[in-house]
Amino acid sequence: RASLTANFPFYNIVKKEDNKFDIEVALAGYDKKDIAVEYADNILSIKSVKEVKSDKEKDGVIHQGIAKRSFTKAFTVSDDVEIKGAELKHGLLKISLEKIIPEGKKPKTIAIK
């Protein structure tokens, strides 16, 4: 059980294009107001800010199988990666990232004379 909690929430890292990636985090039952996404010192942090209700305040829930626990998930982000945005849709938080390649490091074709 401890290892399951340590891995929560579950996530995917998806390559969209050569320099574009998404981090997808499964957050069923969470709303935008329940989540904070922060970026500082090359660390992208996703945290729950939801107040966990006591057993008496569960709004008629008889069995709670959908986790609504507190969590913090952190990702180390390279200096050359920009966070482009975040969207929560259908229980999936998607954070878009783009690796920025300076003009001097981009491949270019040299014309032969």
PDB file of C-alpha atoms in Angstrom, residues 5-65:
ATOM      1  CA  THR A   5       0.617   6.012  -2.254  1.00  0.00           C
ATOM      2  CA  ALA A   6       4.170   7.027  -3.200  1.00  0.00           C
ATOM      3  CA  ASN A   7       3.285   6.730  -6.903  1.00  0.00           C
ATOM      4  CA  PHE A   8       0.037   8.701  -6.615  1.00  0.00           C
ATOM      5  CA  PRO A   9      -1.093  10.381  -8.751  1.00  0.00           C
ATOM      6  CA  PHE A  10      -0.295   8.296 -11.799  1.00  0.00           C
ATOM      7  CA  TYR A  11       1.069  10.076 -14.859  1.00  0.00           C
ATOM      8  CA  ASN A  12       2.228   9.729 -18.462  1.00  0.00           C
ATOM      9  CA  ILE A  13       4.836  11.722 -20.360  1.00  0.00           C
ATOM     10  CA  VAL A  14       3.784  11.948 -23.999  1.00  0.00           C
ATOM     11  CA  LYS A  15       5.918  13.166 -26.915  1.00  0.00           C
ATOM     12  CA  LYS A  16       3.691  15.267 -29.209  1.00  0.00           C
ATOM     13  CA  GLU A  17       6.296  16.560 -31.672  1.00  0.00           C
ATOM     14  CA  ASP A  18      10.101  16.655 -31.784  1.00  0.00           C
ATOM     15  CA  ASN A  19      10.308  19.396 -29.148  1.00  0.00           C
ATOM     16  CA  LYS A  20       6.833  19.279 -27.563  1.00  0.00           C
ATOM     17  CA  PHE A  21       5.753  17.066 -24.684  1.00  0.00           C
ATOM     18  CA  ASP A  22       2.765  16.714 -22.368  1.00  0.00           C
ATOM     19  CA  ILE A  23       2.716  15.500 -18.810  1.00  0.00           C
ATOM     20  CA  GLU A  24      -0.673  13.882 -18.205  1.00  0.00           C
ATOM     21  CA  VAL A  25      -1.683  13.355 -14.576  1.00  0.00           C
ATOM     22  CA  ALA A  26      -4.748  11.248 -13.659  1.00  0.00           C
ATOM     23  CA  LEU A  27      -6.805  13.281 -11.184  1.00  0.00           C
ATOM     24  CA  ALA A  28     -10.301  11.777 -11.156  1.00  0.00           C
ATOM     25  CA  GLY A  29     -12.549  13.570  -8.690  1.00  0.00           C
ATOM     26  CA  TYR A  30     -10.414  16.716  -8.466  1.00  0.00           C
ATOM     27  CA  ASP A  31     -11.504  20.144  -9.711  1.00  0.00           C
ATOM     28  CA  LYS A  32      -9.340  23.065 -10.865  1.00  0.00           C
ATOM     29  CA  LYS A  33      -9.692  24.707  -7.459  1.00  0.00           C
ATOM     30  CA  ASP A  34      -8.345  21.521  -5.824  1.00  0.00           C
ATOM     31  CA  ILE A  35      -4.983  21.607  -7.644  1.00  0.00           C
ATOM     32  CA  ALA A  36      -1.983  23.965  -7.692  1.00  0.00           C
ATOM     33  CA  VAL A  37       0.662  23.823 -10.427  1.00  0.00           C
ATOM     34  CA  GLU A  38       3.866  25.738  -9.680  1.00  0.00           C
ATOM     35  CA  TYR A  39       7.215  26.119 -11.418  1.00  0.00           C
ATOM     36  CA  ALA A  40      10.343  27.428  -9.668  1.00  0.00           C
ATOM     37  CA  ASP A  41      14.067  26.618  -9.778  1.00  0.00           C
ATOM     38  CA  ASN A  42      13.603  24.027 -12.550  1.00  0.00           C
ATOM     39  CA  ILE A  43      11.024  22.080 -10.501  1.00  0.00           C
ATOM     40  CA  LEU A  44       7.455  21.659 -11.757  1.00  0.00           C
ATOM     41  CA  SER A  45       5.228  20.829  -8.783  1.00  0.00           C
ATOM     42  CA  ILE A  46       1.653  19.615  -8.828  1.00  0.00           C
ATOM     43  CA  LYS A  47      -0.081  19.665  -5.451  1.00  0.00           C
ATOM     44  CA  SER A  48      -3.537  19.026  -4.115  1.00  0.00           C
ATOM     45  CA  VAL A  49      -5.000  21.909  -2.197  1.00  0.00           C
ATOM     46  CA  LYS A  50      -8.277  20.106  -1.549  1.00  0.00           C
ATOM     47  CA  GLU A  51      -9.504  19.859   1.987  1.00  0.00           C
ATOM     48  CA  VAL A  52     -10.063  16.206   2.811  1.00  0.00           C
ATOM     49  CA  LYS A  53     -13.491  15.804   4.408  1.00  0.00           C
ATOM     50  CA  SER A  54     -13.913  13.919   7.650  1.00  0.00           C
ATOM     51  CA  ASP A  55     -15.969  10.703   7.702  1.00  0.00           C
ATOM     52  CA  LYS A  56     -19.027  12.697   8.814  1.00  0.00           C
ATOM     53  CA  GLU A  57     -18.817  15.097   5.829  1.00  0.00           C
ATOM     54  CA  LYS A  58     -18.637  12.686   2.876  1.00  0.00           C
ATOM     55  CA  ASP A  59     -21.955  13.801   1.322  1.00  0.00           C
ATOM     56  CA  GLY A  60     -23.638  10.374   1.408  1.00  0.00           C
ATOM     57  CA  VAL A  61     -20.681   8.435  -0.020  1.00  0.00           C
ATOM     58  CA  ILE A  62     -21.038   4.809   1.136  1.00  0.00           C
ATOM     59  CA  HIS A  63     -17.823   3.535  -0.463  1.00  0.00           C
ATOM     60  CA  GLN A  64     -14.972   5.840  -1.502  1.00  0.00           C
ATOM     61  CA  GLY A  65     -12.806   4.157  -4.143  1.00  0.00           C
TER      62      GLY A  65
END
